[in-house]
PDB file of C-alpha atoms in Angstrom:
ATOM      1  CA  UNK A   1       0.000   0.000   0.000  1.00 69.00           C
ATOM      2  CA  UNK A   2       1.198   3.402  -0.534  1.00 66.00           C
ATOM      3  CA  UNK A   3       0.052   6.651   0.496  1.00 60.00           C
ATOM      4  CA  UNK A   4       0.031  10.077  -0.693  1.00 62.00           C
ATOM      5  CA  UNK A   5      -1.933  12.677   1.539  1.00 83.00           C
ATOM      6  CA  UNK A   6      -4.751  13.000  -0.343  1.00 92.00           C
ATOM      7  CA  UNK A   7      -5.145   9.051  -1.569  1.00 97.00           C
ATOM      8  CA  UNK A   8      -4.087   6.046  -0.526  1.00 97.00           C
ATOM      9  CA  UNK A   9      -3.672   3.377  -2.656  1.00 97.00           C
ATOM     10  CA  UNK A  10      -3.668  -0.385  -2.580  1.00 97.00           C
ATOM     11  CA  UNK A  11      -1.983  -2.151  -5.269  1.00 96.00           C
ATOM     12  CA  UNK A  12      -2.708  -6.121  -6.494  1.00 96.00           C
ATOM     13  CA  UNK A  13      -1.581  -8.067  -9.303  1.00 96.00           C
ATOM     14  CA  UNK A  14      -5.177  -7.420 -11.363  1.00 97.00           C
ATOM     15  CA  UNK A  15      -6.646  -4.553  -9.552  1.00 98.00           C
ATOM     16  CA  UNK A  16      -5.605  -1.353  -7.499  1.00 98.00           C
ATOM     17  CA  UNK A  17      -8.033   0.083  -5.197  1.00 98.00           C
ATOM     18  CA  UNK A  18      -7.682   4.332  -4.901  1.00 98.00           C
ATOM     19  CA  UNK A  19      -9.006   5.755  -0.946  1.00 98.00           C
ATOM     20  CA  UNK A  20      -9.836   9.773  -1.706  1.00 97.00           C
ATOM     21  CA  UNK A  21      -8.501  10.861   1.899  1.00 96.00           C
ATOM     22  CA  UNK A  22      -9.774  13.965   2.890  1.00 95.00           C
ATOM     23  CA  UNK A  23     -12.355  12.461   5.253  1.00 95.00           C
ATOM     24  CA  UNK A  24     -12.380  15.561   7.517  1.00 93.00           C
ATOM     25  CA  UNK A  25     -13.313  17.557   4.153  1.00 92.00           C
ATOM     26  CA  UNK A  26     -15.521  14.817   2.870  1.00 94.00           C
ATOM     27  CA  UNK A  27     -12.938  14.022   0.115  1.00 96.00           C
ATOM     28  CA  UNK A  28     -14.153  17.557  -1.168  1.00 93.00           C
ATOM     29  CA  UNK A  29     -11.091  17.285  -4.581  1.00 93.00           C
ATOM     30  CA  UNK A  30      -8.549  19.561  -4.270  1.00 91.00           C
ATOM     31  CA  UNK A  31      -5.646  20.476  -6.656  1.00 91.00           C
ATOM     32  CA  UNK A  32      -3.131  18.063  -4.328  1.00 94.00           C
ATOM     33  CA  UNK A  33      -5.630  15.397  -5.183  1.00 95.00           C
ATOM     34  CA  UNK A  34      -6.218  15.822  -8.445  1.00 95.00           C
ATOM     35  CA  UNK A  35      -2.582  15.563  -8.408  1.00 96.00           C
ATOM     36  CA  UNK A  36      -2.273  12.257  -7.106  1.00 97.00           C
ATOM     37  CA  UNK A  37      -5.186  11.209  -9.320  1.00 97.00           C
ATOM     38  CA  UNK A  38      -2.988  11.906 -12.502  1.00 98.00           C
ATOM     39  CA  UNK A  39       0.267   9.643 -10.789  1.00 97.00           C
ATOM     40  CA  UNK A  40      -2.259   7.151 -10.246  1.00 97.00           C
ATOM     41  CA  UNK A  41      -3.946   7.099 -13.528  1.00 98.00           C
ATOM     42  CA  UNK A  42      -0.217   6.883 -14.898  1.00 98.00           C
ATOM     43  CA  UNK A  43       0.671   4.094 -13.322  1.00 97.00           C
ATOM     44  CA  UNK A  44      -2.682   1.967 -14.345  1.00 98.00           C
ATOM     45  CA  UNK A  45      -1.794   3.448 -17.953  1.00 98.00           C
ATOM     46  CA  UNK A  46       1.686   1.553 -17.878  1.00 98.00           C
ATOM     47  CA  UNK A  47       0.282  -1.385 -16.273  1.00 97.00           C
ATOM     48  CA  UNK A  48      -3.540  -1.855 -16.770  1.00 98.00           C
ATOM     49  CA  UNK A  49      -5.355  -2.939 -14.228  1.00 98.00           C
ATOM     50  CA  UNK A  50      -9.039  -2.444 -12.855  1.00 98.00           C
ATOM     51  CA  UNK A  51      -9.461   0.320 -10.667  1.00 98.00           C
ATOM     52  CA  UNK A  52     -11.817   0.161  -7.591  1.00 98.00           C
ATOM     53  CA  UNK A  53     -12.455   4.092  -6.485  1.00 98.00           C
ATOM     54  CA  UNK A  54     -13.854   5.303  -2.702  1.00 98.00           C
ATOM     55  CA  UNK A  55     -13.344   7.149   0.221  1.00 97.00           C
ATOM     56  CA  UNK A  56     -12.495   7.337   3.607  1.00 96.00           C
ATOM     57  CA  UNK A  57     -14.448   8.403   6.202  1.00 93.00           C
ATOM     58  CA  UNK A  58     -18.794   8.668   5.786  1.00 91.00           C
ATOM     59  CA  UNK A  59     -18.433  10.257   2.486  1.00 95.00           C
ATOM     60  CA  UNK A  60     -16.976   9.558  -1.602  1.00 97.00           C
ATOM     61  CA  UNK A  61     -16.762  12.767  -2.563  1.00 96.00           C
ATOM     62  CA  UNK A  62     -19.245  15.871  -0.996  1.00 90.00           C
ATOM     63  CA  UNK A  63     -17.699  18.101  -4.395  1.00 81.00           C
ATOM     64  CA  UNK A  64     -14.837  19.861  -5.583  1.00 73.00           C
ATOM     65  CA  UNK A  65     -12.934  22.090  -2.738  1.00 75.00           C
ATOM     66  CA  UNK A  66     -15.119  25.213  -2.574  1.00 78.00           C
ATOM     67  CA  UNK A  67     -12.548  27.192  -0.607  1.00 79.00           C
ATOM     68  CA  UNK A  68     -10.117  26.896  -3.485  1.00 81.00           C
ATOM     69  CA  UNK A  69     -12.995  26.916  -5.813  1.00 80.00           C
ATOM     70  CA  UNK A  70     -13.962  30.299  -5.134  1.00 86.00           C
ATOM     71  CA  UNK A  71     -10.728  32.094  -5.804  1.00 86.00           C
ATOM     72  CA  UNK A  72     -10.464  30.449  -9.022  1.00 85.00           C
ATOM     73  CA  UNK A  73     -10.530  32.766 -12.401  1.00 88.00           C
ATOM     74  CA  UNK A  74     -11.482  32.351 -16.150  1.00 89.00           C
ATOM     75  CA  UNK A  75      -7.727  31.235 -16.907  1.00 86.00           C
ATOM     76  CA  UNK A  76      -8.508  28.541 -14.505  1.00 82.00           C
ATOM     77  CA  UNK A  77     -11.351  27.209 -15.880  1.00 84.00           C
ATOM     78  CA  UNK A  78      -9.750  27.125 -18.965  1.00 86.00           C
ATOM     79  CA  UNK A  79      -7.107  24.445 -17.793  1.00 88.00           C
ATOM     80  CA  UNK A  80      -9.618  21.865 -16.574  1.00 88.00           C
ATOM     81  CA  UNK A  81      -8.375  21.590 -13.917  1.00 88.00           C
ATOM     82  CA  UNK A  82     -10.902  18.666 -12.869  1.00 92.00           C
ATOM     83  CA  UNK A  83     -12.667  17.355 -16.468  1.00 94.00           C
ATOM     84  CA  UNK A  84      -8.921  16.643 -17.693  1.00 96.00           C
ATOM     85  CA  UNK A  85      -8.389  13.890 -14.643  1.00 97.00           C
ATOM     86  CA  UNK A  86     -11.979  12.935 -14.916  1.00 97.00           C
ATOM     87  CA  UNK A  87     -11.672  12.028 -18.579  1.00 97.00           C
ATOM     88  CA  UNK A  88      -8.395  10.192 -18.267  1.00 98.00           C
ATOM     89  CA  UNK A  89      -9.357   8.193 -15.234  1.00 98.00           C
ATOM     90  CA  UNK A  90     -13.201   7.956 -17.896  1.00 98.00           C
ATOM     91  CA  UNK A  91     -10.238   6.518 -20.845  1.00 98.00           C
ATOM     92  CA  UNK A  92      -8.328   4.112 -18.423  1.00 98.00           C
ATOM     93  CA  UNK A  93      -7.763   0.653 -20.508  1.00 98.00           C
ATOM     94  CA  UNK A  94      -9.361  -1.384 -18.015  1.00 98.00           C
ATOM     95  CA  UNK A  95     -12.622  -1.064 -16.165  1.00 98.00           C
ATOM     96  CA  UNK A  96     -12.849   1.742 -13.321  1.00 98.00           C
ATOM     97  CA  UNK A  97     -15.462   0.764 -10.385  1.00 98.00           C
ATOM     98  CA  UNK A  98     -16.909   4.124  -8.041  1.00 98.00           C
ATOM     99  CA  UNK A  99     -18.030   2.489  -4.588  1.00 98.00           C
ATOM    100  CA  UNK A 100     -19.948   5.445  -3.391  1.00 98.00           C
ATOM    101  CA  UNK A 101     -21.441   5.610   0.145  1.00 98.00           C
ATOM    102  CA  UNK A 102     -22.727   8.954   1.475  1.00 97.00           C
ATOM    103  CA  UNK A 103     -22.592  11.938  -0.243  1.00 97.00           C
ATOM    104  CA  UNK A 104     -21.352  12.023  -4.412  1.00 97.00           C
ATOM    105  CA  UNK A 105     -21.944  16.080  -5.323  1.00 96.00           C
ATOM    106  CA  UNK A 106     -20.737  18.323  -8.215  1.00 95.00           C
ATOM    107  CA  UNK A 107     -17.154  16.830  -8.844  1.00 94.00           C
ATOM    108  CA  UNK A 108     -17.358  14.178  -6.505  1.00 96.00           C
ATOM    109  CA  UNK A 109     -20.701  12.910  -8.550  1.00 97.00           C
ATOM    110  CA  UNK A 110     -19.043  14.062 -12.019  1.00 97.00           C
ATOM    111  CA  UNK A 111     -15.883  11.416 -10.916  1.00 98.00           C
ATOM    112  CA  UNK A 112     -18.648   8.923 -10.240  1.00 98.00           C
ATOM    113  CA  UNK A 113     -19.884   9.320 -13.896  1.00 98.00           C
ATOM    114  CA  UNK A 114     -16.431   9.342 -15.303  1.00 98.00           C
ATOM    115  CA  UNK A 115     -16.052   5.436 -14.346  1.00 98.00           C
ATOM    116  CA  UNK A 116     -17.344   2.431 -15.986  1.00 98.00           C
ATOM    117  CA  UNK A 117     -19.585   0.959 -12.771  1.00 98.00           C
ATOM    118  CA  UNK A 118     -21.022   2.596  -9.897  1.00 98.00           C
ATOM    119  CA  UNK A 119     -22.070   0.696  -6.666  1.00 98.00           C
ATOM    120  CA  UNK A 120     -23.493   2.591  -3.812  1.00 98.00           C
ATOM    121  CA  UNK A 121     -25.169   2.150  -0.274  1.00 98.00           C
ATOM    122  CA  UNK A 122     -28.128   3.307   1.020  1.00 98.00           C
ATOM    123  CA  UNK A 123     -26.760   6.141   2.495  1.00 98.00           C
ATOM    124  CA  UNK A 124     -25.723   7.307  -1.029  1.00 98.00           C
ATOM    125  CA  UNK A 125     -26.845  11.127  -2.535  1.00 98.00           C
ATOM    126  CA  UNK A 126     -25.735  11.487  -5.561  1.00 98.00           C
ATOM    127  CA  UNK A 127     -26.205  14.867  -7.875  1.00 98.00           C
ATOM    128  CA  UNK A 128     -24.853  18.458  -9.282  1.00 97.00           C
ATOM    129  CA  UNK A 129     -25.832  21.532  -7.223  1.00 95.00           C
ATOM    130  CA  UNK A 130     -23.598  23.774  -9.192  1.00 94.00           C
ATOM    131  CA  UNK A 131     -25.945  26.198 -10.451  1.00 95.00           C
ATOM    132  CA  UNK A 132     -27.015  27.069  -6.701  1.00 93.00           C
ATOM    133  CA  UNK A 133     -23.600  28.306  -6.204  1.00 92.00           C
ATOM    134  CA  UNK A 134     -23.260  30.165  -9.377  1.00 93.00           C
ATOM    135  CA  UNK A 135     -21.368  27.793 -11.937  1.00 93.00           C
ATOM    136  CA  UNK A 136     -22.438  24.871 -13.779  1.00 94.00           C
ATOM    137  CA  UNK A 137     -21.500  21.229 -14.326  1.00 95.00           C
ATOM    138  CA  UNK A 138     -18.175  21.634 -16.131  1.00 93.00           C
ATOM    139  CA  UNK A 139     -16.201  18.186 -15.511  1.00 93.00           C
ATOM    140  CA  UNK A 140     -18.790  15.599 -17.649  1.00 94.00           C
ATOM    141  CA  UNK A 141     -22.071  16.115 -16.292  1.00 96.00           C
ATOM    142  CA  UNK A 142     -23.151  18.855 -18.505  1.00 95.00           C
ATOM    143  CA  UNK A 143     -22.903  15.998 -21.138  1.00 95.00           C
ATOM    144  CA  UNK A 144     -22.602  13.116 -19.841  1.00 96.00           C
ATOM    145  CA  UNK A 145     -25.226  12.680 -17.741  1.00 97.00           C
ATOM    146  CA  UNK A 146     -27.562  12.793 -20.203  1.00 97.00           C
ATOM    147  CA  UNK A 147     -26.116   9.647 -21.508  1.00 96.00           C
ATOM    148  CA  UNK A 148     -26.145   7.834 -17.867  1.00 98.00           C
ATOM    149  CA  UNK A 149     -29.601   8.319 -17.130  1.00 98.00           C
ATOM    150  CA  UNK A 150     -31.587  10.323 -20.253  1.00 97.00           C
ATOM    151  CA  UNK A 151     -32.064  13.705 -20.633  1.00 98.00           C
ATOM    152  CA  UNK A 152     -35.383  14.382 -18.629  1.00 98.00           C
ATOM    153  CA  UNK A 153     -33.826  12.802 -15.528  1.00 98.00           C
ATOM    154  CA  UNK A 154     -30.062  14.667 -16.681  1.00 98.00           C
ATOM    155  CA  UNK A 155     -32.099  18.146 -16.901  1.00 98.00           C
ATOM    156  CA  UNK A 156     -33.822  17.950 -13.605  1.00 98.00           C
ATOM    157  CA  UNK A 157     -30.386  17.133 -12.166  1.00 98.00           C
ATOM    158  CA  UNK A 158     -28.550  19.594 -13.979  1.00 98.00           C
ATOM    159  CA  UNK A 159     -31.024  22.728 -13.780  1.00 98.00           C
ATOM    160  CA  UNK A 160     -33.095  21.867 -10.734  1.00 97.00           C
ATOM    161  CA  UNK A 161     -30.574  20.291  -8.324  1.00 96.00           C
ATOM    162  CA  UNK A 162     -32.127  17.399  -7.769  1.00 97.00           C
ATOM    163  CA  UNK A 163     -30.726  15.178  -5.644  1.00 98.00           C
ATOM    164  CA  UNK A 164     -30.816  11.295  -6.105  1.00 98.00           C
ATOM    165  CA  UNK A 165     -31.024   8.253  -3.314  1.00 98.00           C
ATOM    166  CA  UNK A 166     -29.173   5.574  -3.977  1.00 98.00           C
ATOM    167  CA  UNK A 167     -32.812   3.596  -4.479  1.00 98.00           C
ATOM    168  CA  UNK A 168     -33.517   6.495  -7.217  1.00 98.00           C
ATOM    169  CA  UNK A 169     -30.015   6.109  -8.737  1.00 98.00           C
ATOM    170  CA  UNK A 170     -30.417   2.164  -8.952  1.00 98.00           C
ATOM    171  CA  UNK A 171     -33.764   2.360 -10.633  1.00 98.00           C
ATOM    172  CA  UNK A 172     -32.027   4.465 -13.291  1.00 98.00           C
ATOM    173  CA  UNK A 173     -29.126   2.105 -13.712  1.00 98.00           C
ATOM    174  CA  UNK A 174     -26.893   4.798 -12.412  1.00 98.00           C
ATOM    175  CA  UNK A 175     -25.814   2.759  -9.627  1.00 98.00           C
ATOM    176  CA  UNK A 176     -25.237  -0.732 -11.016  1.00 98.00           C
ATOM    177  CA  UNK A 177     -25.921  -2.216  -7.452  1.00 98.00           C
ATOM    178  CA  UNK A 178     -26.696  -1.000  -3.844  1.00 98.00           C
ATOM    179  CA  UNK A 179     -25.207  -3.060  -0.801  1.00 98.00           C
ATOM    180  CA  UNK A 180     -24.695  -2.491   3.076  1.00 98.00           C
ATOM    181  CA  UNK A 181     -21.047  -0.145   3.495  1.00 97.00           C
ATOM    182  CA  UNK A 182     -20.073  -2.882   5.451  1.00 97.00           C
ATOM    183  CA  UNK A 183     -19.630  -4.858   2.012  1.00 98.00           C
ATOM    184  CA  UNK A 184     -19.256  -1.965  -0.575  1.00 98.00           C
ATOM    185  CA  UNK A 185     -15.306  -2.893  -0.927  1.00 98.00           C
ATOM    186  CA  UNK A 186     -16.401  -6.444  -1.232  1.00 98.00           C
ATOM    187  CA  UNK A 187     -18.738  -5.892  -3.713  1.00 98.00           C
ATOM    188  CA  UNK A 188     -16.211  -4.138  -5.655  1.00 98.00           C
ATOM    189  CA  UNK A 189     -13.919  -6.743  -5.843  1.00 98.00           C
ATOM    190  CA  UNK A 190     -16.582  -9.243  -6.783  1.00 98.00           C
ATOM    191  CA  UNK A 191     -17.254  -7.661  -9.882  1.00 98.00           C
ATOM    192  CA  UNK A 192     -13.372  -7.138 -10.041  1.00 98.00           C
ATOM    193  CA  UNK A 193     -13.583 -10.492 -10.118  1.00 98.00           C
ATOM    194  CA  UNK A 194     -15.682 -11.214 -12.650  1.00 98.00           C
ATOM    195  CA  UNK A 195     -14.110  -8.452 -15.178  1.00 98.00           C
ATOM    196  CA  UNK A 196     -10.668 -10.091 -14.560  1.00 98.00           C
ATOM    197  CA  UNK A 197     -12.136 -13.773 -14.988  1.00 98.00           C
ATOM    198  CA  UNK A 198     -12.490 -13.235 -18.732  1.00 98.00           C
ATOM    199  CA  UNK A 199      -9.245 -12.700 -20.880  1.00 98.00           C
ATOM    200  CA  UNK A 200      -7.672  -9.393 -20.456  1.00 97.00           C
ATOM    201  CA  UNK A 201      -6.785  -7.630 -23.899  1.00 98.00           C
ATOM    202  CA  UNK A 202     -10.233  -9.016 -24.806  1.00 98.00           C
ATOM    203  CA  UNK A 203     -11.739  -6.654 -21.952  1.00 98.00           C
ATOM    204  CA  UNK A 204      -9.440  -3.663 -22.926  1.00 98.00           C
ATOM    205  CA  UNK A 205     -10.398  -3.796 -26.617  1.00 98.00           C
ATOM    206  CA  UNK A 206     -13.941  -3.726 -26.130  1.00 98.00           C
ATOM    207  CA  UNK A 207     -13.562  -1.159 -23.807  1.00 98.00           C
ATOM    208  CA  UNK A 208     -11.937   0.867 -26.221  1.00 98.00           C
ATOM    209  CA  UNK A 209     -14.333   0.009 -29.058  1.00 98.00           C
ATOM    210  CA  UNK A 210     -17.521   0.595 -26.826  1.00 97.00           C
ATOM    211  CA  UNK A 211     -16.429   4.454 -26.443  1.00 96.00           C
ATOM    212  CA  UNK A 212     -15.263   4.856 -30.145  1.00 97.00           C
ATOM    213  CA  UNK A 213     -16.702   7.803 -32.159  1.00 96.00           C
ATOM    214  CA  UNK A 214     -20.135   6.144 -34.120  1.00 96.00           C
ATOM    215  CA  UNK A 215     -18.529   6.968 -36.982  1.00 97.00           C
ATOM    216  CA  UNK A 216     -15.352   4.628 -36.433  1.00 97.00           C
ATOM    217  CA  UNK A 217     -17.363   1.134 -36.436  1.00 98.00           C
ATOM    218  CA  UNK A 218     -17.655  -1.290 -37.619  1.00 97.00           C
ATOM    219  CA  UNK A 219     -13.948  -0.948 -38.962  1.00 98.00           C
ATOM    220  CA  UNK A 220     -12.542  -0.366 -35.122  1.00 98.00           C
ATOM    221  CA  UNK A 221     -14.338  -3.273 -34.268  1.00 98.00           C
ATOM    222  CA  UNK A 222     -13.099  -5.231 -36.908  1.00 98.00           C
ATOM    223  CA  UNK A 223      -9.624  -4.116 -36.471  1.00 98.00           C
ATOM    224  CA  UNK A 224      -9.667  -4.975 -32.964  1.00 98.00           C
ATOM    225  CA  UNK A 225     -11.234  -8.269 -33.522  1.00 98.00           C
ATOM    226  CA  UNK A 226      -8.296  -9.125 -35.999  1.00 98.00           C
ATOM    227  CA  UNK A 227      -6.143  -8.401 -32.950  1.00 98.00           C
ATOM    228  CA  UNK A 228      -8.006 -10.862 -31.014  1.00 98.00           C
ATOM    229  CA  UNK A 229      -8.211 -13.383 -33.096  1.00 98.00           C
ATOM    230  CA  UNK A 230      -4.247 -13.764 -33.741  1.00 98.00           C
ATOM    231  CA  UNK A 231      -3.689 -13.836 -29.682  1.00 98.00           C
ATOM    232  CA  UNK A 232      -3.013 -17.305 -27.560  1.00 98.00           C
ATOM    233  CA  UNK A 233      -5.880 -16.555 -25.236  1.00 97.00           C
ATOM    234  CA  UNK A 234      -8.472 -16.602 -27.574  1.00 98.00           C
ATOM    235  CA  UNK A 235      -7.762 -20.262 -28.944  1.00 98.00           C
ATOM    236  CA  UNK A 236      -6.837 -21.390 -25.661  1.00 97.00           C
ATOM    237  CA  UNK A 237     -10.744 -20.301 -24.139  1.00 97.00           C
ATOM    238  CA  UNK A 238     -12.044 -21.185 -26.974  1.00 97.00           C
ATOM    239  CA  UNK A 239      -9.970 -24.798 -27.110  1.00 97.00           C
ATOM    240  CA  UNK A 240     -11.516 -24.962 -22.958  1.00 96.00           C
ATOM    241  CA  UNK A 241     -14.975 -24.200 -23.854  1.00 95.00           C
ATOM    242  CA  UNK A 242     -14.925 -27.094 -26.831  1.00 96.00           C
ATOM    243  CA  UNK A 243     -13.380 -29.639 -24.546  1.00 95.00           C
ATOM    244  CA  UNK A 244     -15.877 -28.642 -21.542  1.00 92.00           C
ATOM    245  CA  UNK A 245     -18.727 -28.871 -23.590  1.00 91.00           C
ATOM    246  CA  UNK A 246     -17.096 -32.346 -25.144  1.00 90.00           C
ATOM    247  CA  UNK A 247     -17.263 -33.765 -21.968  1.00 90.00           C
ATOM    248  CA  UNK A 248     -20.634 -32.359 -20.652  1.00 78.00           C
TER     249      UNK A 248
END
C-alpha cells in the first residue's frame, strides 16, 4: 500500500483500489488530489489494471474544494483543472469501479460518472448543485449525464438540483448495485472479479471500441477483432470451452 496525503492506494496483481482521503473535508477534490489522481492514472496506464475508487471516512466525494474553488478565475477554468483527470481516469484501458457511500456532489458525482460501474449504499446522494452556487456542471455532467440516465432525468439534475437516493439512482441504472457499506469494498472486488475472470486484452479492446466515435465502427471493431483473433488466449478459451462442452 502506498500513500500520498490525499489518496491512498492499494496495489494487487489485477486490480488497485484508490481511498480519496480527505475524510475531515468529505474528500471535497482539491488540486493536491487531483494531483495524485494523474500519478495514479499513470501508473494503471503503464500497467492496466481495474481500478476500484472510494473514500475514507462517511463520504466519496461531498464536491470539488469550494474554498479553493472560489478564488479560481477564467484562466482557470480554462485548464480543466478537474474534467482533464476525470476524462483520463473515464479513458483508463481497463474497467474503473466508483463504490460510493454517502454523499457524491458536483465533482465528486461528475468522478462517479467518469467510471465504468457505480455501486453505492443506502446512504448514497448522488447529484450536481452547481448552479445554486453560481457555476455549472463543467467536468462531464453537462454531457454526460444525459447519456447515464436520459435527458429528462439529466435536466432535472442539472437545472433543478435534484438530488438522487441511492434507491432512485439504482432504478435508473446509475448505480449498477446498492449493498450495506459494510460490504461496498467487497462488492467491488466481486465484480473485479468477474471483469478479470475473462481474458484481459479481450476486456481492454472492447472497452476501447464501446467508447469509439459512431462513426469509427464497424472498422474499429473489426480491427480490434483481428487483434483478437491472432492472440493465444483466444484459442486457448475457446480450445476450454470445446473440450468442456465435449465432456458435458
Amino acid at each position: 500500500m502506498t500513500a500520498d496525503t490525499n489518496l491512498i492506494i492499494e496495489e494487487g496483481p489485477d486490480r488497485v483500489v484508490w481511498r480519496l482521503n480527505r475524510p475531515e473535508a468529505r474528500n471535497a477534490i482539491d488540486r493536491e488530489m487531483v494531483r495524485a489522481l494523474h500519478q495514479a492514472c499513470a501508473a494503471v496506464e503503464e500497467e492496466p489494471r481495474v481500478v476500484l475508487l472510494t473514500g475514507e471516512g462517511p463520504a466519496f466525494a461531498a464536491g470539488a474544494d469550494i474554498a479553493q474553488l472560489r478564488e479560481r478565475r477564467r484562466d482557470d477554468a480554462l485548464q480543466g483543472i478537474n474534467s482533464r483527470i476525470f476524462d483520463r481516469i473515464h479513458r483508463l484501458p481497463m474497467p474503473t469501479v466508483a463504490l460510493v457511500d454517502g454523499y457524491a456532489l458536483g465533482g465528486g458525482a461528475e468522478l462517479a460518472y467518469a467510471c465504468d460501474f457505480r455501486i453505492g449504499t443506502p446512504h448514497t446522494k448522488i447529484g450536481n448543485p452547481e448552479t445554486d452556487l453560481g457555476i455549472l456542471a463543467a467536468a462531464g455532467a453537462a454531457w454526460r449525464l444525459a447519456d447515464l440516465v436520459g435527458e429528462p432525468l439529466a435536466k432535472e439534475i442539472l437545472l433543478a438540483g435534484r438530488v438522487l437516493s441511492a434507491d432512485e439512482a439504482q432504478a435508473v441504472r446509475l448505480l449498477n448495485e446498492v449493498v450495506e457499506p459494510d460490504d461496498l469494498l467487497a462488492a467491488g472486488h466481486r465484480l473485479a472479479d468477474r471483469i478479470t475472470a475473462r481474458a484481459p486484452l479481450a476486456t481492454r479492446l472492447t472497452k476501447a471500441v464501446f467508447h469509439a466515435p459512431r462513426d469509427a465502427h464497424p472498422f474499429v471493431d473489426e480491427l480490434a477483432q483481428a487483434v483478437l483473433f491472432e492472440t493465444a488466449d483466444k484459442h486457448d478459451r475457446m480450445t476450454a470451452f470445446l473440450n468442456r462442452r465435449k465432456q458435458s
